[in-house]
Coordinates of N, CA, C and O in Angstrom, one line a residue:
M1 N 121.8 147.1 75.3 CA 121.7 145.8 74.8 C 123.0 145.0 74.7 O 124.0 145.7 74.2
V2 N 123.1 143.9 75.1 CA 124.3 143.1 75.0 C 124.5 142.5 73.6 O 123.5 141.8 73.2
T3 N 125.6 142.7 73.0 CA 125.8 142.1 71.7 C 127.2 141.3 71.7 O 127.9 141.5 72.7
R4 N 127.4 140.6 70.7 CA 128.7 139.9 70.6 C 129.8 140.9 70.6 O 130.8 140.7 71.3
Q5 N 129.7 142.0 69.9 CA 130.7 143.0 69.9 C 131.0 143.6 71.2 O 132.2 143.7 71.7
S6 N 129.9 143.9 72.0 CA 130.1 144.5 73.3 C 130.7 143.5 74.3 O 131.5 143.9 75.1
E7 N 130.4 142.2 74.1 CA 131.0 141.3 75.0 C 132.5 141.0 74.6 O 133.4 140.9 75.5
L8 N 132.8 141.1 73.3 CA 134.2 140.9 72.9 C 135.1 142.1 73.4 O 136.2 142.0 73.9
I9 N 134.5 143.3 73.3 CA 135.2 144.5 73.8 C 135.4 144.4 75.3 O 136.5 144.7 75.8
R10 N 134.4 143.9 76.0 CA 134.5 143.8 77.5 C 135.7 142.9 77.8 O 136.5 143.2 78.7
V11 N 135.8 141.7 77.2 CA 136.8 140.8 77.5 C 138.2 141.3 77.1 O 139.2 141.2 77.8
L12 N 138.3 142.0 75.9 CA 139.5 142.6 75.4 C 140.0 143.7 76.5 O 141.2 143.8 76.7
E13 N 139.0 144.4 76.9 CA 139.4 145.5 78.0 C 139.9 144.8 79.2 O 140.9 145.3 79.9
T14 N 139.3 143.7 79.6 CA 139.8 142.9 80.8 C 141.2 142.4 80.6 O 142.0 142.6 81.4
I15 N 141.4 141.9 79.4 CA 142.8 141.4 79.0 C 143.8 142.6 79.1 O 144.8 142.5 79.7
A16 N 143.4 143.7 78.5 CA 144.3 144.8 78.5 C 144.6 145.3 79.9 O 145.8 145.8 80.2
E17 N 143.6 145.2 80.8 CA 143.9 145.6 82.3 C 144.8 144.7 83.0 O 145.6 145.0 83.8
E18 N 144.8 143.4 82.6 CA 145.7 142.4 83.2 C 147.1 142.2 82.6 O 147.9 141.6 83.3
L19 N 147.3 142.7 81.5 CA 148.6 142.6 80.8 C 149.5 143.8 81.2 O 149.0 144.9 81.6
P20 N 150.8 143.6 81.1 CA 151.8 144.7 81.4 C 151.7 145.8 80.3 O 152.5 145.7 79.4
D21 N 150.9 146.8 80.5 CA 150.9 148.0 79.7 C 150.8 147.7 78.1 O 151.6 148.2 77.4
P22 N 149.7 147.0 77.7 CA 149.7 146.8 76.3 C 149.3 148.0 75.5 O 148.6 148.9 76.0
L23 N 149.8 148.1 74.3 CA 149.5 149.3 73.4 C 148.2 149.1 72.7 O 147.5 150.0 72.4
W24 N 147.8 147.8 72.4 CA 146.6 147.4 71.9 C 146.3 145.9 72.2 O 147.3 145.2 72.4
V25 N 145.1 145.5 72.2 CA 144.7 144.1 72.3 C 143.6 144.0 71.2 O 142.5 144.6 71.3
A26 N 143.9 143.2 70.2 CA 142.9 143.1 69.1 C 142.6 141.6 68.7 O 143.5 140.8 68.8
L27 N 141.4 141.5 68.3 CA 141.0 140.1 67.8 C 140.9 140.2 66.3 O 140.1 141.1 65.8
V28 N 141.6 139.4 65.6 CA 141.7 139.4 64.1 C 141.4 138.1 63.6 O 141.9 137.1 64.1
D29 N 140.6 138.0 62.5 CA 140.3 136.7 62.0 C 141.4 136.2 61.0 O 142.3 137.0 60.7
D30 N 141.2 135.0 60.5 CA 142.3 134.4 59.6 C 142.2 135.0 58.2 O 143.1 134.8 57.4
D31 N 141.3 135.9 57.9 CA 141.3 136.7 56.7 C 142.0 138.0 56.9 O 142.1 138.9 55.9
G32 N 142.5 138.3 58.1 CA 143.2 139.6 58.4 C 142.2 140.7 58.6 O 142.5 141.8 58.8
L33 N 140.9 140.3 59.0 CA 139.9 141.3 59.3 C 139.8 141.6 60.8 O 139.7 140.6 61.6
L34 N 139.9 142.8 61.2 CA 139.8 143.2 62.6 C 138.4 143.0 63.1 O 137.5 143.6 62.6
V35 N 138.2 142.2 64.1 CA 136.9 141.9 64.7 C 136.6 142.9 65.8 O 135.5 143.4 66.0
A36 N 137.6 143.1 66.7 CA 137.4 144.1 67.8 C 138.8 144.5 68.3 O 139.8 143.7 68.1
C37 N 138.9 145.7 68.9 CA 140.2 146.2 69.3 C 140.0 147.2 70.5 O 139.0 148.0 70.5
V38 N 140.9 147.1 71.5 CA 141.0 148.1 72.5 C 142.4 148.6 72.6 O 143.3 147.7 72.5
P39 N 142.6 149.8 72.8 CA 141.7 150.9 72.7 C 141.1 151.1 71.3 O 141.6 150.6 70.4
S40 N 140.1 151.9 71.2 CA 139.5 152.1 69.9 C 140.4 152.9 69.0 O 140.3 152.8 67.8
Q41 N 141.3 153.6 69.6 CA 142.3 154.5 68.8 C 143.7 154.0 69.3 O 144.4 154.7 70.0
P42 N 144.2 152.8 68.8 CA 145.6 152.4 69.2 C 146.6 153.3 68.6 O 146.4 154.0 67.7
P43 N 147.9 153.2 69.0 CA 149.0 154.0 68.5 C 149.4 153.8 67.1 O 150.1 154.5 66.5
V44 N 149.0 152.6 66.5 CA 149.1 152.3 65.1 C 147.7 152.1 64.6 O 146.8 151.8 65.4
S45 N 147.5 152.3 63.4 CA 146.1 152.1 62.7 C 145.6 150.7 62.8 O 146.4 149.8 62.8
V46 N 144.3 150.5 62.9 CA 143.8 149.2 62.9 C 144.0 148.5 61.6 O 144.1 147.2 61.6
D47 N 144.2 149.2 60.5 CA 144.6 148.6 59.3 C 146.0 148.0 59.4 O 146.2 146.9 58.9
Q48 N 146.9 148.7 60.0 CA 148.3 148.2 60.3 C 148.2 147.0 61.2 O 148.9 146.0 60.9
I49 N 147.4 147.0 62.2 CA 147.3 145.9 63.1 C 146.8 144.6 62.3 O 147.3 143.5 62.5
S50 N 145.8 144.9 61.5 CA 145.2 143.8 60.6 C 146.3 143.2 59.8 O 146.5 141.9 59.6
A51 N 147.1 144.0 59.1 CA 148.1 143.7 58.1 C 149.2 142.9 58.8 O 149.7 141.9 58.4
M52 N 149.7 143.5 60.0 CA 150.8 142.8 60.7 C 150.4 141.4 61.2 O 151.1 140.5 61.2
T53 N 149.1 141.3 61.7 CA 148.6 140.1 62.2 C 148.6 139.1 61.0 O 149.0 137.9 61.2
A54 N 148.0 139.4 59.9 CA 147.9 138.5 58.8 C 149.3 138.0 58.3 O 149.5 136.8 58.2
A55 N 150.2 139.0 58.2 CA 151.6 138.7 57.7 C 152.3 137.8 58.7 O 152.9 136.8 58.3
L56 N 152.2 138.0 60.0 CA 152.9 137.2 61.0 C 152.2 135.8 61.1 O 153.0 134.9 61.3
A57 N 151.0 135.8 61.0 CA 150.3 134.5 61.1 C 150.7 133.6 59.9 O 151.0 132.4 60.1
L58 N 150.7 134.1 58.7 CA 151.1 133.3 57.5 C 152.6 132.9 57.7 O 152.9 131.7 57.3
T59 N 153.5 133.8 58.1 CA 154.9 133.5 58.2 C 155.0 132.4 59.3 O 155.7 131.4 59.1
A60 N 154.3 132.5 60.4 CA 154.5 131.6 61.5 C 154.0 130.2 61.1 O 154.6 129.2 61.4
L61 N 152.8 130.2 60.5 CA 152.3 128.9 60.0 C 153.2 128.2 59.0 O 153.4 127.0 59.1
R62 N 153.9 129.0 58.1 CA 154.8 128.4 57.2 C 156.0 127.8 57.9 O 156.4 126.7 57.6
V63 N 156.6 128.5 58.8 CA 157.7 128.1 59.6 C 157.3 126.8 60.4 O 158.1 125.8 60.4
L64 N 156.1 126.7 60.9 CA 155.7 125.6 61.7 C 155.7 124.3 60.8 O 156.1 123.2 61.3
V65 N 155.3 124.5 59.6 CA 155.2 123.3 58.6 C 156.7 122.9 58.5 O 157.0 121.7 58.4
E66 N 157.6 123.8 58.2 CA 159.0 123.5 57.9 C 159.7 122.8 59.1 O 160.5 121.9 58.8
I67 N 159.3 123.1 60.3 CA 160.0 122.5 61.5 C 159.2 121.4 62.0 O 159.5 120.9 63.2
N68 N 158.0 121.0 61.4 CA 157.2 119.9 61.9 C 156.7 120.2 63.4 O 156.8 119.3 64.2
A69 N 156.3 121.4 63.6 CA 155.9 121.8 65.0 C 154.4 121.7 65.3 O 154.0 122.0 66.3
E70 N 153.6 121.2 64.3 CA 152.2 121.0 64.5 C 151.5 122.3 64.7 O 151.5 123.2 64.0
E71 N 150.8 122.3 65.9 CA 149.8 123.4 66.2 C 150.4 124.7 66.5 O 151.4 124.8 67.4
F72 N 150.0 125.8 65.9 CA 150.4 127.1 66.1 C 149.8 127.7 67.5 O 148.6 127.6 67.7
R73 N 150.7 128.1 68.3 CA 150.3 128.6 69.6 C 150.4 130.1 69.7 O 149.5 130.9 70.0
Y74 N 151.7 130.6 69.5 CA 152.0 132.0 69.5 C 153.2 132.3 68.7 O 154.0 131.5 68.5
S75 N 153.3 133.6 68.4 CA 154.6 134.1 67.7 C 154.8 135.6 68.2 O 153.9 136.3 68.5
S76 N 156.0 135.9 68.3 CA 156.4 137.3 68.7 C 157.4 137.9 67.9 O 158.4 137.2 67.5
V77 N 157.3 139.1 67.6 CA 158.3 139.9 66.8 C 158.6 141.1 67.7 O 157.7 141.9 68.1
A78 N 159.9 141.3 68.0 CA 160.3 142.4 68.9 C 161.2 143.3 68.2 O 162.2 142.9 67.5
G79 N 161.0 144.6 68.4 CA 161.8 145.7 67.9 C 162.3 146.5 69.0 O 162.0 146.3 70.2
S80 N 163.0 147.6 68.7 CA 163.6 148.5 69.8 C 162.5 149.3 70.4 O 162.6 149.8 71.5
E81 N 161.3 149.6 69.8 CA 160.3 150.4 70.3 C 159.1 149.7 70.6 O 158.3 150.1 71.6
R82 N 158.8 148.6 70.0 CA 157.5 147.8 70.2 C 157.8 146.4 69.9 O 158.6 146.0 69.2
Q83 N 156.8 145.6 70.4 CA 156.8 144.2 69.9 C 155.3 143.8 69.7 O 154.4 144.3 70.3
L84 N 155.2 142.8 68.8 CA 153.9 142.2 68.5 C 153.8 140.8 69.0 O 154.7 140.0 68.6
L85 N 152.8 140.5 69.8 CA 152.6 139.1 70.2 C 151.3 138.6 69.5 O 150.3 139.3 69.6
L86 N 151.4 137.5 68.8 CA 150.3 136.9 68.1 C 149.9 135.7 68.8 O 150.8 134.7 68.8
V87 N 148.7 135.5 69.3 CA 148.3 134.3 70.0 C 147.2 133.7 69.1 O 146.1 134.3 68.9
A88 N 147.3 132.4 68.8 CA 146.3 131.6 68.0 C 145.2 131.3 69.0 O 145.5 130.8 70.2
L89 N 143.9 131.5 68.6 CA 142.8 131.1 69.5 C 142.2 129.8 69.1 O 142.1 128.9 69.9
D90 N 141.7 129.7 67.8 CA 141.0 128.6 67.4 C 141.3 128.1 66.0 O 140.4 127.4 65.4
G91 N 142.3 128.6 65.4 CA 142.6 128.2 64.0 C 142.0 129.2 63.0 O 142.3 129.3 61.9
K92 N 141.0 130.0 63.6 CA 140.4 131.0 62.7 C 140.6 132.4 63.2 O 140.3 133.3 62.4
R93 N 141.0 132.6 64.5 CA 141.2 133.9 65.0 C 142.4 134.0 65.8 O 142.9 133.0 66.4
F94 N 142.9 135.2 65.9 CA 144.2 135.5 66.6 C 144.0 136.7 67.5 O 143.3 137.6 67.2
L95 N 144.7 136.7 68.6 CA 144.8 137.9 69.4 C 146.1 138.6 69.0 O 147.2 137.9 68.9
S96 N 146.0 139.8 68.6 CA 147.2 140.6 68.3 C 147.4 141.6 69.4 O 146.5 142.4 69.7
I97 N 148.6 141.5 70.0 CA 148.8 142.3 71.2 C 150.1 143.2 71.0 O 151.2 142.6 70.7
G98 N 149.9 144.5 71.1 CA 151.1 145.3 71.0 C 151.6 145.5 72.4 O 150.9 145.9 73.3
L99 N 153.0 145.3 72.5 CA 153.6 145.5 73.8 C 154.8 146.4 73.7 O 155.4 146.6 72.6
G100 N 155.2 146.9 74.9 CA 156.5 147.7 74.9 C 157.7 146.8 74.6 O 157.5 145.6 74.8
P101 N 158.8 147.4 74.4 CA 160.0 146.5 73.9 C 160.6 145.7 75.2 O 161.3 144.7 74.9
D102 N 160.3 146.1 76.3 CA 160.9 145.5 77.5 C 160.0 144.5 78.1 O 160.4 143.8 79.1
V103 N 158.8 144.3 77.7 CA 157.9 143.3 78.3 C 158.3 141.9 77.9 O 158.6 141.6 76.7
V104 N 158.4 141.1 78.9 CA 158.8 139.7 78.6 C 157.5 139.0 78.2 O 156.5 138.9 79.0
V105 N 157.5 138.4 77.1 CA 156.3 137.8 76.5 C 155.6 136.7 77.4 O 154.5 136.7 77.6
Q106 N 156.5 136.0 78.1 CA 155.9 135.0 79.0 C 155.1 135.6 80.1 O 154.3 134.9 80.7
A107 N 155.3 136.8 80.4 CA 154.5 137.5 81.5 C 153.0 137.7 81.0 O 152.1 138.0 81.8
T108 N 152.8 137.5 79.8 CA 151.4 137.6 79.3 C 150.6 136.3 79.4 O 149.4 136.3 79.3
F109 N 151.3 135.2 79.5 CA 150.6 133.9 79.4 C 149.6 133.6 80.4 O 148.5 133.1 80.1
R110 N 149.9 133.9 81.6 CA 148.9 133.7 82.7 C 147.7 134.5 82.6 O 146.5 133.9 82.6
P111 N 147.7 135.8 82.4 CA 146.5 136.5 82.1 C 145.7 136.1 80.9 O 144.5 136.0 81.0
L112 N 146.4 135.7 79.8 CA 145.8 135.3 78.7 C 145.1 134.0 78.8 O 144.0 133.8 78.4
S113 N 145.7 133.1 79.5 CA 145.2 131.7 79.8 C 143.9 131.8 80.5 O 143.0 131.0 80.3
R114 N 143.6 132.9 81.3 CA 142.4 133.0 82.0 C 141.3 133.5 81.2 O 140.1 133.4 81.5
R115 N 141.6 134.2 80.0 CA 140.6 134.9 79.2 C 140.3 134.2 77.8 O 139.2 134.5 77.3
V116 N 141.2 133.4 77.4 CA 141.0 132.8 76.0 C 139.7 132.0 76.0 O 138.9 132.1 75.0
A117 N 139.4 131.1 76.9 CA 138.2 130.4 76.9 C 136.9 131.2 76.9 O 136.0 130.9 76.2
E118 N 137.0 132.3 77.6 CA 135.9 133.3 77.6 C 135.7 133.9 76.3 O 134.5 134.0 75.8
L119 N 136.7 134.3 75.6 CA 136.6 134.8 74.2 C 136.0 133.8 73.3 O 135.2 134.1 72.5
L120 N 136.5 132.6 73.3 CA 136.0 131.5 72.5 C 134.5 131.2 72.8 O 133.8 131.0 71.8
K121 N 134.1 131.3 74.0 CA 132.7 131.1 74.3 C 131.9 132.1 73.7 O 130.8 131.9 73.1
I122 N 132.3 133.4 73.8 CA 131.5 134.5 73.2 C 131.4 134.4 71.7 O 130.4 134.7 71.1
L123 N 132.6 134.0 71.0 CA 132.5 133.8 69.7 C 131.6 132.8 69.2 O 131.0 132.8 68.0
K124 N 131.3 131.7 70.0 CA 130.4 130.7 69.6 C 128.9 131.0 70.0 O 128.0 130.3 69.5
M125 N 128.7 132.0 70.8 CA 127.4 132.3 71.3 C 126.5 132.8 70.2 O 127.0 133.5 69.3
R126 N 125.2 132.6 70.3 CA 124.2 133.1 69.3 C 123.6 134.3 70.1 O 123.1 134.2 71.1
F127 N 123.6 135.4 69.4 CA 122.9 136.6 69.9 C 121.7 136.9 69.0 O 121.8 136.9 67.8
S128 N 120.6 137.2 69.6 CA 119.4 137.4 68.8 C 119.3 139.0 68.5 O 119.8 139.8 69.3
V129 N 118.7 139.3 67.4 CA 118.5 140.6 67.0 C 117.1 141.0 67.4 O 116.1 140.4 67.0
S130 N 116.9 142.1 68.1 CA 115.6 142.6 68.5 C 115.0 143.4 67.4 O 115.5 144.2 66.8

């Protein structure tokens, strides 16, 4: 049976296949709750992904207010071992993507631009319960 969760996982898996070796691709809501994640066992816990996403989103939104930058699009934090790319979807949800330290963030934009509309469509769809 096709469910919203199965469709979200399908699209996240497609995104993961199209990106340069992501460590995880997760959909997180604005309350910091993980909605879906691939792989199911990422190299950091899903609780850590949720917490990092919430913290980075709050910080990025605060900075945008300070610099009068209007709409939040994405934010990235890079370290020597990993980086986190946070992409705003609709003001209520974010894509949290773990990447290797040498991945150029801009290399993710084209694959993501092809899939964001599909994710938003799934999130708006109504699924019936049998």
